[in-house]
PDB file of C-alpha atoms in Angstrom:
ATOM      1  CA  UNK A   1     -26.998-120.615 -68.610  1.00 49.00           C
ATOM      2  CA  UNK A   2     -26.722-117.532 -71.034  1.00 49.00           C
ATOM      3  CA  UNK A   3     -23.482-116.807 -72.634  1.00 49.00           C
ATOM      4  CA  UNK A   4     -22.389-113.824 -74.585  1.00 47.00           C
ATOM      5  CA  UNK A   5     -21.610-115.199 -78.085  1.00 43.00           C
ATOM      6  CA  UNK A   6     -18.001-113.603 -77.818  1.00 37.00           C
ATOM      7  CA  UNK A   7     -17.102-115.735 -74.815  1.00 31.00           C
ATOM      8  CA  UNK A   8     -18.766-119.262 -75.573  1.00 32.00           C
ATOM      9  CA  UNK A   9     -16.403-122.080 -75.648  1.00 28.00           C
ATOM     10  CA  UNK A  10     -16.853-124.323 -78.640  1.00 26.00           C
ATOM     11  CA  UNK A  11     -18.757-127.436 -77.147  1.00 30.00           C
ATOM     12  CA  UNK A  12     -19.067-131.008 -78.522  1.00 30.00           C
ATOM     13  CA  UNK A  13     -22.213-131.940 -80.357  1.00 34.00           C
ATOM     14  CA  UNK A  14     -25.297-132.543 -78.187  1.00 38.00           C
ATOM     15  CA  UNK A  15     -25.336-136.220 -77.178  1.00 40.00           C
ATOM     16  CA  UNK A  16     -28.991-136.344 -78.040  1.00 41.00           C
ATOM     17  CA  UNK A  17     -28.062-135.707 -81.610  1.00 46.00           C
ATOM     18  CA  UNK A  18     -25.502-138.434 -81.555  1.00 48.00           C
ATOM     19  CA  UNK A  19     -27.573-141.059 -79.827  1.00 61.00           C
ATOM     20  CA  UNK A  20     -31.272-141.356 -81.013  1.00 79.00           C
ATOM     21  CA  UNK A  21     -33.714-141.901 -78.266  1.00 89.00           C
ATOM     22  CA  UNK A  22     -35.852-145.127 -78.322  1.00 94.00           C
ATOM     23  CA  UNK A  23     -39.655-144.697 -78.788  1.00 94.00           C
ATOM     24  CA  UNK A  24     -40.342-145.161 -74.956  1.00 96.00           C
ATOM     25  CA  UNK A  25     -37.677-142.469 -73.828  1.00 97.00           C
ATOM     26  CA  UNK A  26     -38.803-140.268 -76.658  1.00 97.00           C
ATOM     27  CA  UNK A  27     -42.558-140.757 -75.684  1.00 97.00           C
ATOM     28  CA  UNK A  28     -41.751-139.978 -72.040  1.00 97.00           C
ATOM     29  CA  UNK A  29     -39.866-136.771 -72.935  1.00 97.00           C
ATOM     30  CA  UNK A  30     -42.731-135.557 -75.082  1.00 98.00           C
ATOM     31  CA  UNK A  31     -45.067-136.122 -72.210  1.00 98.00           C
ATOM     32  CA  UNK A  32     -42.929-134.352 -69.772  1.00 98.00           C
ATOM     33  CA  UNK A  33     -42.626-131.454 -72.233  1.00 98.00           C
ATOM     34  CA  UNK A  34     -46.385-131.257 -72.765  1.00 98.00           C
ATOM     35  CA  UNK A  35     -46.963-131.334 -69.103  1.00 98.00           C
ATOM     36  CA  UNK A  36     -44.481-128.581 -68.803  1.00 98.00           C
ATOM     37  CA  UNK A  37     -46.492-126.387 -71.386  1.00 98.00           C
ATOM     38  CA  UNK A  38     -49.865-127.333 -69.435  1.00 98.00           C
ATOM     39  CA  UNK A  39     -48.194-125.694 -66.215  1.00 98.00           C
ATOM     40  CA  UNK A  40     -47.029-122.475 -68.490  1.00 98.00           C
ATOM     41  CA  UNK A  41     -50.685-121.703 -69.743  1.00 98.00           C
ATOM     42  CA  UNK A  42     -52.168-122.580 -66.075  1.00 98.00           C
ATOM     43  CA  UNK A  43     -49.880-120.201 -64.441  1.00 98.00           C
ATOM     44  CA  UNK A  44     -50.655-117.641 -67.006  1.00 98.00           C
ATOM     45  CA  UNK A  45     -54.113-117.865 -66.604  1.00 98.00           C
ATOM     46  CA  UNK A  46     -53.418-117.509 -62.593  1.00 98.00           C
ATOM     47  CA  UNK A  47     -52.856-113.770 -63.423  1.00 98.00           C
ATOM     48  CA  UNK A  48     -49.746-114.215 -60.867  1.00 98.00           C
ATOM     49  CA  UNK A  49     -46.556-113.319 -62.502  1.00 98.00           C
ATOM     50  CA  UNK A  50     -44.368-114.850 -59.712  1.00 98.00           C
ATOM     51  CA  UNK A  51     -46.309-117.766 -60.181  1.00 98.00           C
ATOM     52  CA  UNK A  52     -46.099-117.922 -64.052  1.00 98.00           C
ATOM     53  CA  UNK A  53     -42.450-117.564 -63.641  1.00 98.00           C
ATOM     54  CA  UNK A  54     -42.289-120.802 -62.032  1.00 98.00           C
ATOM     55  CA  UNK A  55     -43.023-122.482 -65.578  1.00 98.00           C
ATOM     56  CA  UNK A  56     -40.000-121.271 -67.236  1.00 98.00           C
ATOM     57  CA  UNK A  57     -36.266-121.746 -67.002  1.00 98.00           C
ATOM     58  CA  UNK A  58     -33.768-118.837 -66.944  1.00 97.00           C
ATOM     59  CA  UNK A  59     -32.161-117.149 -68.624  1.00 97.00           C
ATOM     60  CA  UNK A  60     -35.441-116.924 -70.603  1.00 98.00           C
ATOM     61  CA  UNK A  61     -35.823-115.189 -74.109  1.00 98.00           C
ATOM     62  CA  UNK A  62     -38.522-114.600 -76.208  1.00 98.00           C
ATOM     63  CA  UNK A  63     -37.300-113.727 -79.994  1.00 98.00           C
ATOM     64  CA  UNK A  64     -39.808-112.618 -82.377  1.00 97.00           C
ATOM     65  CA  UNK A  65     -40.257-109.753 -85.117  1.00 96.00           C
ATOM     66  CA  UNK A  66     -40.208-106.898 -82.659  1.00 94.00           C
ATOM     67  CA  UNK A  67     -37.807-106.006 -79.966  1.00 93.00           C
ATOM     68  CA  UNK A  68     -37.133-108.551 -77.024  1.00 95.00           C
ATOM     69  CA  UNK A  69     -35.030-108.763 -74.049  1.00 91.00           C
ATOM     70  CA  UNK A  70     -33.153-111.597 -72.155  1.00 96.00           C
ATOM     71  CA  UNK A  71     -34.548-111.993 -68.333  1.00 97.00           C
ATOM     72  CA  UNK A  72     -31.819-113.377 -66.271  1.00 97.00           C
ATOM     73  CA  UNK A  73     -34.031-114.577 -63.051  1.00 98.00           C
ATOM     74  CA  UNK A  74     -37.531-115.358 -62.296  1.00 98.00           C
ATOM     75  CA  UNK A  75     -37.708-111.961 -60.263  1.00 98.00           C
ATOM     76  CA  UNK A  76     -36.617-109.907 -63.107  1.00 98.00           C
ATOM     77  CA  UNK A  77     -39.071-111.623 -65.209  1.00 98.00           C
ATOM     78  CA  UNK A  78     -41.883-111.353 -63.083  1.00 98.00           C
ATOM     79  CA  UNK A  79     -41.255-107.665 -62.373  1.00 97.00           C
ATOM     80  CA  UNK A  80     -41.603-106.904 -66.108  1.00 96.00           C
ATOM     81  CA  UNK A  81     -45.217-108.674 -66.359  1.00 96.00           C
ATOM     82  CA  UNK A  82     -48.153-106.347 -66.301  1.00 95.00           C
ATOM     83  CA  UNK A  83     -51.406-108.258 -66.438  1.00 97.00           C
ATOM     84  CA  UNK A  84     -53.427-105.190 -66.252  1.00 96.00           C
ATOM     85  CA  UNK A  85     -52.722-104.294 -69.713  1.00 95.00           C
ATOM     86  CA  UNK A  86     -53.812-107.525 -70.890  1.00 97.00           C
ATOM     87  CA  UNK A  87     -57.258-107.823 -68.944  1.00 98.00           C
ATOM     88  CA  UNK A  88     -57.841-104.147 -70.170  1.00 98.00           C
ATOM     89  CA  UNK A  89     -58.446-105.908 -73.488  1.00 97.00           C
ATOM     90  CA  UNK A  90     -61.069-107.875 -72.017  1.00 98.00           C
ATOM     91  CA  UNK A  91     -58.946-111.183 -71.594  1.00 98.00           C
ATOM     92  CA  UNK A  92     -60.335-113.556 -69.157  1.00 98.00           C
ATOM     93  CA  UNK A  93     -58.397-116.656 -69.922  1.00 98.00           C
ATOM     94  CA  UNK A  94     -56.195-118.368 -72.764  1.00 98.00           C
ATOM     95  CA  UNK A  95     -56.613-121.837 -74.109  1.00 98.00           C
ATOM     96  CA  UNK A  96     -54.499-124.102 -76.530  1.00 98.00           C
ATOM     97  CA  UNK A  97     -55.802-124.346 -79.857  1.00 98.00           C
ATOM     98  CA  UNK A  98     -53.044-126.681 -81.283  1.00 98.00           C
ATOM     99  CA  UNK A  99     -49.898-128.170 -79.986  1.00 98.00           C
ATOM    100  CA  UNK A 100     -47.400-130.569 -81.743  1.00 98.00           C
ATOM    101  CA  UNK A 101     -44.135-131.982 -80.847  1.00 98.00           C
ATOM    102  CA  UNK A 102     -41.615-131.423 -83.533  1.00 98.00           C
ATOM    103  CA  UNK A 103     -38.404-132.776 -81.909  1.00 98.00           C
ATOM    104  CA  UNK A 104     -37.303-134.527 -78.648  1.00 97.00           C
ATOM    105  CA  UNK A 105     -33.744-135.271 -77.280  1.00 96.00           C
ATOM    106  CA  UNK A 106     -32.315-136.209 -74.299  1.00 96.00           C
ATOM    107  CA  UNK A 107     -33.168-132.825 -72.254  1.00 97.00           C
ATOM    108  CA  UNK A 108     -34.669-130.540 -74.899  1.00 97.00           C
ATOM    109  CA  UNK A 109     -38.130-130.642 -76.888  1.00 98.00           C
ATOM    110  CA  UNK A 110     -39.419-128.318 -79.659  1.00 98.00           C
ATOM    111  CA  UNK A 111     -43.150-127.781 -79.563  1.00 98.00           C
ATOM    112  CA  UNK A 112     -45.193-125.905 -81.974  1.00 98.00           C
ATOM    113  CA  UNK A 113     -48.078-124.192 -80.124  1.00 98.00           C
ATOM    114  CA  UNK A 114     -50.997-121.952 -80.854  1.00 98.00           C
ATOM    115  CA  UNK A 115     -53.200-120.344 -77.999  1.00 98.00           C
ATOM    116  CA  UNK A 116     -56.135-118.001 -78.205  1.00 98.00           C
ATOM    117  CA  UNK A 117     -57.256-115.361 -75.720  1.00 98.00           C
ATOM    118  CA  UNK A 118     -60.725-115.338 -74.674  1.00 98.00           C
ATOM    119  CA  UNK A 119     -63.333-112.995 -72.840  1.00 98.00           C
ATOM    120  CA  UNK A 120     -65.217-114.215 -69.985  1.00 98.00           C
ATOM    121  CA  UNK A 121     -68.266-114.865 -72.215  1.00 98.00           C
ATOM    122  CA  UNK A 122     -65.613-116.951 -74.482  1.00 97.00           C
ATOM    123  CA  UNK A 123     -65.501-114.474 -77.289  1.00 98.00           C
ATOM    124  CA  UNK A 124     -62.211-114.900 -79.067  1.00 98.00           C
ATOM    125  CA  UNK A 125     -59.620-112.135 -78.823  1.00 98.00           C
ATOM    126  CA  UNK A 126     -56.267-112.830 -80.395  1.00 97.00           C
ATOM    127  CA  UNK A 127     -54.226-115.844 -81.095  1.00 98.00           C
ATOM    128  CA  UNK A 128     -50.498-116.469 -81.352  1.00 98.00           C
ATOM    129  CA  UNK A 129     -48.293-119.187 -83.137  1.00 98.00           C
ATOM    130  CA  UNK A 130     -45.147-119.878 -81.026  1.00 98.00           C
ATOM    131  CA  UNK A 131     -42.584-122.801 -80.965  1.00 98.00           C
ATOM    132  CA  UNK A 132     -41.565-123.654 -77.597  1.00 98.00           C
ATOM    133  CA  UNK A 133     -38.030-124.727 -76.553  1.00 98.00           C
ATOM    134  CA  UNK A 134     -38.634-126.766 -73.542  1.00 98.00           C
ATOM    135  CA  UNK A 135     -35.925-128.072 -71.501  1.00 98.00           C
ATOM    136  CA  UNK A 136     -34.805-130.132 -68.459  1.00 97.00           C
ATOM    137  CA  UNK A 137     -32.939-128.482 -65.737  1.00 96.00           C
ATOM    138  CA  UNK A 138     -32.422-129.995 -62.489  1.00 95.00           C
ATOM    139  CA  UNK A 139     -34.808-132.844 -63.387  1.00 95.00           C
ATOM    140  CA  UNK A 140     -37.518-130.185 -64.165  1.00 97.00           C
ATOM    141  CA  UNK A 141     -39.016-129.445 -67.462  1.00 98.00           C
ATOM    142  CA  UNK A 142     -39.888-125.767 -68.035  1.00 98.00           C
ATOM    143  CA  UNK A 143     -39.975-123.423 -71.024  1.00 98.00           C
ATOM    144  CA  UNK A 144     -36.407-121.938 -71.696  1.00 98.00           C
ATOM    145  CA  UNK A 145     -37.448-119.810 -74.753  1.00 98.00           C
ATOM    146  CA  UNK A 146     -40.356-119.007 -76.914  1.00 98.00           C
ATOM    147  CA  UNK A 147     -39.797-118.670 -80.788  1.00 98.00           C
ATOM    148  CA  UNK A 148     -42.732-116.062 -81.480  1.00 98.00           C
ATOM    149  CA  UNK A 149     -43.638-116.339 -85.139  1.00 98.00           C
ATOM    150  CA  UNK A 150     -46.551-113.662 -84.550  1.00 97.00           C
ATOM    151  CA  UNK A 151     -50.296-113.429 -84.706  1.00 97.00           C
ATOM    152  CA  UNK A 152     -52.397-116.544 -86.009  1.00 94.00           C
ATOM    153  CA  UNK A 153     -55.033-116.165 -88.709  1.00 93.00           C
ATOM    154  CA  UNK A 154     -52.922-115.226 -91.812  1.00 95.00           C
ATOM    155  CA  UNK A 155     -54.850-115.702 -95.053  1.00 97.00           C
ATOM    156  CA  UNK A 156     -53.494-118.334 -97.597  1.00 97.00           C
ATOM    157  CA  UNK A 157     -52.012-115.886-100.063  1.00 98.00           C
ATOM    158  CA  UNK A 158     -49.979-114.036 -97.460  1.00 97.00           C
ATOM    159  CA  UNK A 159     -48.999-117.352 -95.531  1.00 97.00           C
ATOM    160  CA  UNK A 160     -47.500-118.449 -99.006  1.00 98.00           C
ATOM    161  CA  UNK A 161     -45.525-115.231 -99.414  1.00 98.00           C
ATOM    162  CA  UNK A 162     -44.223-115.092 -96.050  1.00 98.00           C
ATOM    163  CA  UNK A 163     -43.285-118.879 -96.000  1.00 98.00           C
ATOM    164  CA  UNK A 164     -41.574-118.474 -99.615  1.00 98.00           C
ATOM    165  CA  UNK A 165     -39.553-115.346 -98.285  1.00 98.00           C
ATOM    166  CA  UNK A 166     -38.496-117.168 -95.146  1.00 98.00           C
ATOM    167  CA  UNK A 167     -37.359-120.119 -96.908  1.00 98.00           C
ATOM    168  CA  UNK A 168     -34.966-117.902 -99.277  1.00 98.00           C
ATOM    169  CA  UNK A 169     -33.626-116.503 -96.098  1.00 98.00           C
ATOM    170  CA  UNK A 170     -32.695-119.673 -94.975  1.00 98.00           C
ATOM    171  CA  UNK A 171     -31.319-120.886 -98.237  1.00 98.00           C
ATOM    172  CA  UNK A 172     -29.057-117.753 -97.928  1.00 98.00           C
ATOM    173  CA  UNK A 173     -28.045-118.874 -94.400  1.00 98.00           C
ATOM    174  CA  UNK A 174     -27.185-122.525 -95.173  1.00 98.00           C
ATOM    175  CA  UNK A 175     -25.348-121.223 -98.521  1.00 98.00           C
ATOM    176  CA  UNK A 176     -23.294-119.067 -96.377  1.00 97.00           C
ATOM    177  CA  UNK A 177     -22.561-122.016 -94.042  1.00 96.00           C
ATOM    178  CA  UNK A 178     -21.423-124.359 -96.971  1.00 96.00           C
ATOM    179  CA  UNK A 179     -19.192-121.695 -98.418  1.00 96.00           C
ATOM    180  CA  UNK A 180     -17.690-121.242 -94.948  1.00 95.00           C
ATOM    181  CA  UNK A 181     -18.332-117.446 -95.817  1.00 96.00           C
ATOM    182  CA  UNK A 182     -18.433-115.926 -92.389  1.00 96.00           C
ATOM    183  CA  UNK A 183     -19.168-112.333 -93.758  1.00 96.00           C
ATOM    184  CA  UNK A 184     -22.169-113.764 -95.634  1.00 97.00           C
ATOM    185  CA  UNK A 185     -23.405-115.566 -92.415  1.00 97.00           C
ATOM    186  CA  UNK A 186     -23.211-112.377 -90.374  1.00 97.00           C
ATOM    187  CA  UNK A 187     -25.371-110.770 -93.113  1.00 98.00           C
ATOM    188  CA  UNK A 188     -27.786-113.660 -92.926  1.00 98.00           C
ATOM    189  CA  UNK A 189     -28.888-112.934 -89.275  1.00 98.00           C
ATOM    190  CA  UNK A 190     -30.804-110.465 -87.404  1.00 98.00           C
ATOM    191  CA  UNK A 191     -29.518-109.092 -84.140  1.00 97.00           C
ATOM    192  CA  UNK A 192     -29.525-109.626 -81.359  1.00 97.00           C
ATOM    193  CA  UNK A 193     -29.206-113.222 -82.492  1.00 98.00           C
ATOM    194  CA  UNK A 194     -30.274-116.264 -80.387  1.00 98.00           C
ATOM    195  CA  UNK A 195     -28.739-119.692 -80.393  1.00 97.00           C
ATOM    196  CA  UNK A 196     -29.950-122.413 -78.184  1.00 98.00           C
ATOM    197  CA  UNK A 197     -28.215-125.689 -77.912  1.00 93.00           C
ATOM    198  CA  UNK A 198     -27.201-128.083 -74.900  1.00 86.00           C
ATOM    199  CA  UNK A 199     -29.524-126.101 -72.712  1.00 85.00           C
ATOM    200  CA  UNK A 200     -27.532-122.837 -72.991  1.00 91.00           C
ATOM    201  CA  UNK A 201     -28.676-119.609 -74.452  1.00 96.00           C
ATOM    202  CA  UNK A 202     -26.238-118.005 -76.461  1.00 95.00           C
ATOM    203  CA  UNK A 203     -26.920-114.042 -77.280  1.00 96.00           C
ATOM    204  CA  UNK A 204     -25.115-112.195 -80.207  1.00 97.00           C
ATOM    205  CA  UNK A 205     -25.996-108.679 -79.475  1.00 96.00           C
ATOM    206  CA  UNK A 206     -24.310-107.237 -82.629  1.00 97.00           C
ATOM    207  CA  UNK A 207     -22.711-108.585 -85.915  1.00 97.00           C
ATOM    208  CA  UNK A 208     -19.183-107.928 -84.504  1.00 97.00           C
ATOM    209  CA  UNK A 209     -19.942-110.159 -81.537  1.00 96.00           C
ATOM    210  CA  UNK A 210     -21.354-112.847 -83.775  1.00 96.00           C
ATOM    211  CA  UNK A 211     -18.281-112.750 -85.788  1.00 95.00           C
ATOM    212  CA  UNK A 212     -16.063-112.858 -82.983  1.00 93.00           C
ATOM    213  CA  UNK A 213     -17.972-115.637 -81.254  1.00 91.00           C
ATOM    214  CA  UNK A 214     -17.920-119.371 -81.440  1.00 87.00           C
ATOM    215  CA  UNK A 215     -19.508-119.633 -84.757  1.00 86.00           C
ATOM    216  CA  UNK A 216     -16.150-119.557 -86.830  1.00 86.00           C
ATOM    217  CA  UNK A 217     -14.888-122.402 -84.557  1.00 87.00           C
ATOM    218  CA  UNK A 218     -17.891-124.333 -85.408  1.00 85.00           C
ATOM    219  CA  UNK A 219     -17.654-123.958 -89.207  1.00 86.00           C
ATOM    220  CA  UNK A 220     -14.146-125.261 -89.153  1.00 89.00           C
ATOM    221  CA  UNK A 221     -15.087-128.705 -87.726  1.00 93.00           C
ATOM    222  CA  UNK A 222     -16.930-129.799 -90.864  1.00 95.00           C
ATOM    223  CA  UNK A 223     -16.973-129.473 -94.443  1.00 96.00           C
ATOM    224  CA  UNK A 224     -20.947-129.564 -95.465  1.00 96.00           C
ATOM    225  CA  UNK A 225     -24.164-128.978 -93.889  1.00 97.00           C
ATOM    226  CA  UNK A 226     -26.850-130.789 -95.638  1.00 97.00           C
ATOM    227  CA  UNK A 227     -30.568-130.049 -94.891  1.00 98.00           C
ATOM    228  CA  UNK A 228     -32.172-133.621 -95.084  1.00 98.00           C
ATOM    229  CA  UNK A 229     -35.754-132.423 -94.003  1.00 98.00           C
ATOM    230  CA  UNK A 230     -37.423-128.971 -93.931  1.00 98.00           C
ATOM    231  CA  UNK A 231     -40.944-127.950 -93.025  1.00 98.00           C
ATOM    232  CA  UNK A 232     -42.477-124.664 -92.646  1.00 98.00           C
ATOM    233  CA  UNK A 233     -44.507-125.046 -89.320  1.00 98.00           C
ATOM    234  CA  UNK A 234     -45.985-121.542 -88.174  1.00 98.00           C
ATOM    235  CA  UNK A 235     -46.324-118.476 -90.412  1.00 98.00           C
ATOM    236  CA  UNK A 236     -47.180-114.931 -89.878  1.00 98.00           C
ATOM    237  CA  UNK A 237     -46.829-111.498 -91.732  1.00 97.00           C
ATOM    238  CA  UNK A 238     -43.234-110.857 -90.229  1.00 98.00           C
ATOM    239  CA  UNK A 239     -42.233-114.286 -88.592  1.00 98.00           C
ATOM    240  CA  UNK A 240     -41.843-117.888 -89.643  1.00 98.00           C
ATOM    241  CA  UNK A 241     -41.015-120.999 -87.656  1.00 98.00           C
ATOM    242  CA  UNK A 242     -39.091-123.737 -89.719  1.00 98.00           C
ATOM    243  CA  UNK A 243     -38.360-127.272 -88.709  1.00 98.00           C
ATOM    244  CA  UNK A 244     -35.187-128.737 -89.915  1.00 98.00           C
ATOM    245  CA  UNK A 245     -33.213-131.839 -89.721  1.00 98.00           C
ATOM    246  CA  UNK A 246     -29.692-131.386 -90.936  1.00 98.00           C
ATOM    247  CA  UNK A 247     -26.386-133.337 -91.040  1.00 98.00           C
ATOM    248  CA  UNK A 248     -22.724-132.300 -90.776  1.00 97.00           C
ATOM    249  CA  UNK A 249     -20.415-134.000 -93.303  1.00 97.00           C
ATOM    250  CA  UNK A 250     -16.915-134.523 -94.011  1.00 97.00           C
ATOM    251  CA  UNK A 251     -15.450-133.913 -97.519  1.00 96.00           C
ATOM    252  CA  UNK A 252     -16.375-137.522 -98.598  1.00 97.00           C
ATOM    253  CA  UNK A 253     -19.959-137.020 -97.656  1.00 97.00           C
ATOM    254  CA  UNK A 254     -19.777-139.195 -94.608  1.00 98.00           C
ATOM    255  CA  UNK A 255     -22.297-137.929 -91.930  1.00 98.00           C
ATOM    256  CA  UNK A 256     -20.481-136.493 -88.959  1.00 97.00           C
ATOM    257  CA  UNK A 257     -23.713-135.763 -86.980  1.00 96.00           C
ATOM    258  CA  UNK A 258     -27.296-135.065 -87.208  1.00 96.00           C
ATOM    259  CA  UNK A 259     -29.496-132.528 -85.549  1.00 97.00           C
ATOM    260  CA  UNK A 260     -32.991-131.481 -85.535  1.00 98.00           C
ATOM    261  CA  UNK A 261     -33.494-127.554 -85.201  1.00 98.00           C
ATOM    262  CA  UNK A 262     -35.956-124.685 -85.165  1.00 98.00           C
ATOM    263  CA  UNK A 263     -35.199-121.631 -87.064  1.00 98.00           C
ATOM    264  CA  UNK A 264     -37.164-118.629 -86.431  1.00 98.00           C
ATOM    265  CA  UNK A 265     -36.932-116.259 -89.556  1.00 98.00           C
ATOM    266  CA  UNK A 266     -38.294-112.635 -89.228  1.00 98.00           C
ATOM    267  CA  UNK A 267     -38.773-109.566 -91.479  1.00 98.00           C
ATOM    268  CA  UNK A 268     -37.407-106.342 -90.208  1.00 94.00           C
ATOM    269  CA  UNK A 269     -36.417-102.968 -92.287  1.00 89.00           C
ATOM    270  CA  UNK A 270     -33.328-104.946 -93.817  1.00 87.00           C
ATOM    271  CA  UNK A 271     -35.352-107.842 -95.207  1.00 97.00           C
ATOM    272  CA  UNK A 272     -35.955-111.455 -93.918  1.00 98.00           C
ATOM    273  CA  UNK A 273     -33.328-112.959 -91.892  1.00 98.00           C
ATOM    274  CA  UNK A 274     -32.665-115.706 -89.378  1.00 98.00           C
ATOM    275  CA  UNK A 275     -33.259-114.325 -85.750  1.00 98.00           C
ATOM    276  CA  UNK A 276     -32.905-117.386 -83.828  1.00 98.00           C
ATOM    277  CA  UNK A 277     -32.220-121.014 -83.737  1.00 98.00           C
ATOM    278  CA  UNK A 278     -32.354-123.946 -81.303  1.00 98.00           C
ATOM    279  CA  UNK A 279     -30.710-127.411 -81.968  1.00 97.00           C
ATOM    280  CA  UNK A 280     -31.036-130.652 -80.539  1.00 96.00           C
TER     281      UNK A 280
END
């Protein structure tokens, strides 16, 4: 379900963040998420927009460094897919080049994946690095969102530069949270801003909508947000996916809740900022 940020009701922290899964339950959900991604790429290779849309959940959103839109229904999504443009590049099929489960919750998983497009004679065309937000809805696992870092193959120096810039932007984001400085937080994100949690896609189309939405309420329920683990997972010239584990703490430093998240940080004209966050 998608909600405009101005109308989202403050919700309780995700149950999966409060009750860690056992290994068996975690492994099962990771397997189901990977199976959902298999279906995602298999249906893409079918060249049938309607069939491809069956691998997704809706509303579906693919935030990245460029412009993006939200598809509310499978029909709307399929209507916007043009395989002819892709076929004109010489594309024949796509293959996974890497996949890694980053986080697993009760009904949501984050999977960092990279794919490559190939011609019919197996000549590589272009690759892309994306972190997939895979969720269970109605007992079916599917792709709810794709956090697109951008094209694969960045050289080492450019990778380091993009990673450092994205981490600096993330530092500004968490610093604003810990100062409980809403104006600074508003300035630390790009718009439209995407937030995914508890199976809900929340879109703030403008800074004003973000300011008037649910974020101020969330900031009042804890004293400190501490980043306990951070990893730069995928890097391109204009987009970086960062995996973090963070804890919300009270004034005495006691942990109120712990969460796994992926944050997509992108570069636009006004610099590097947080474009999207998905939390388990």
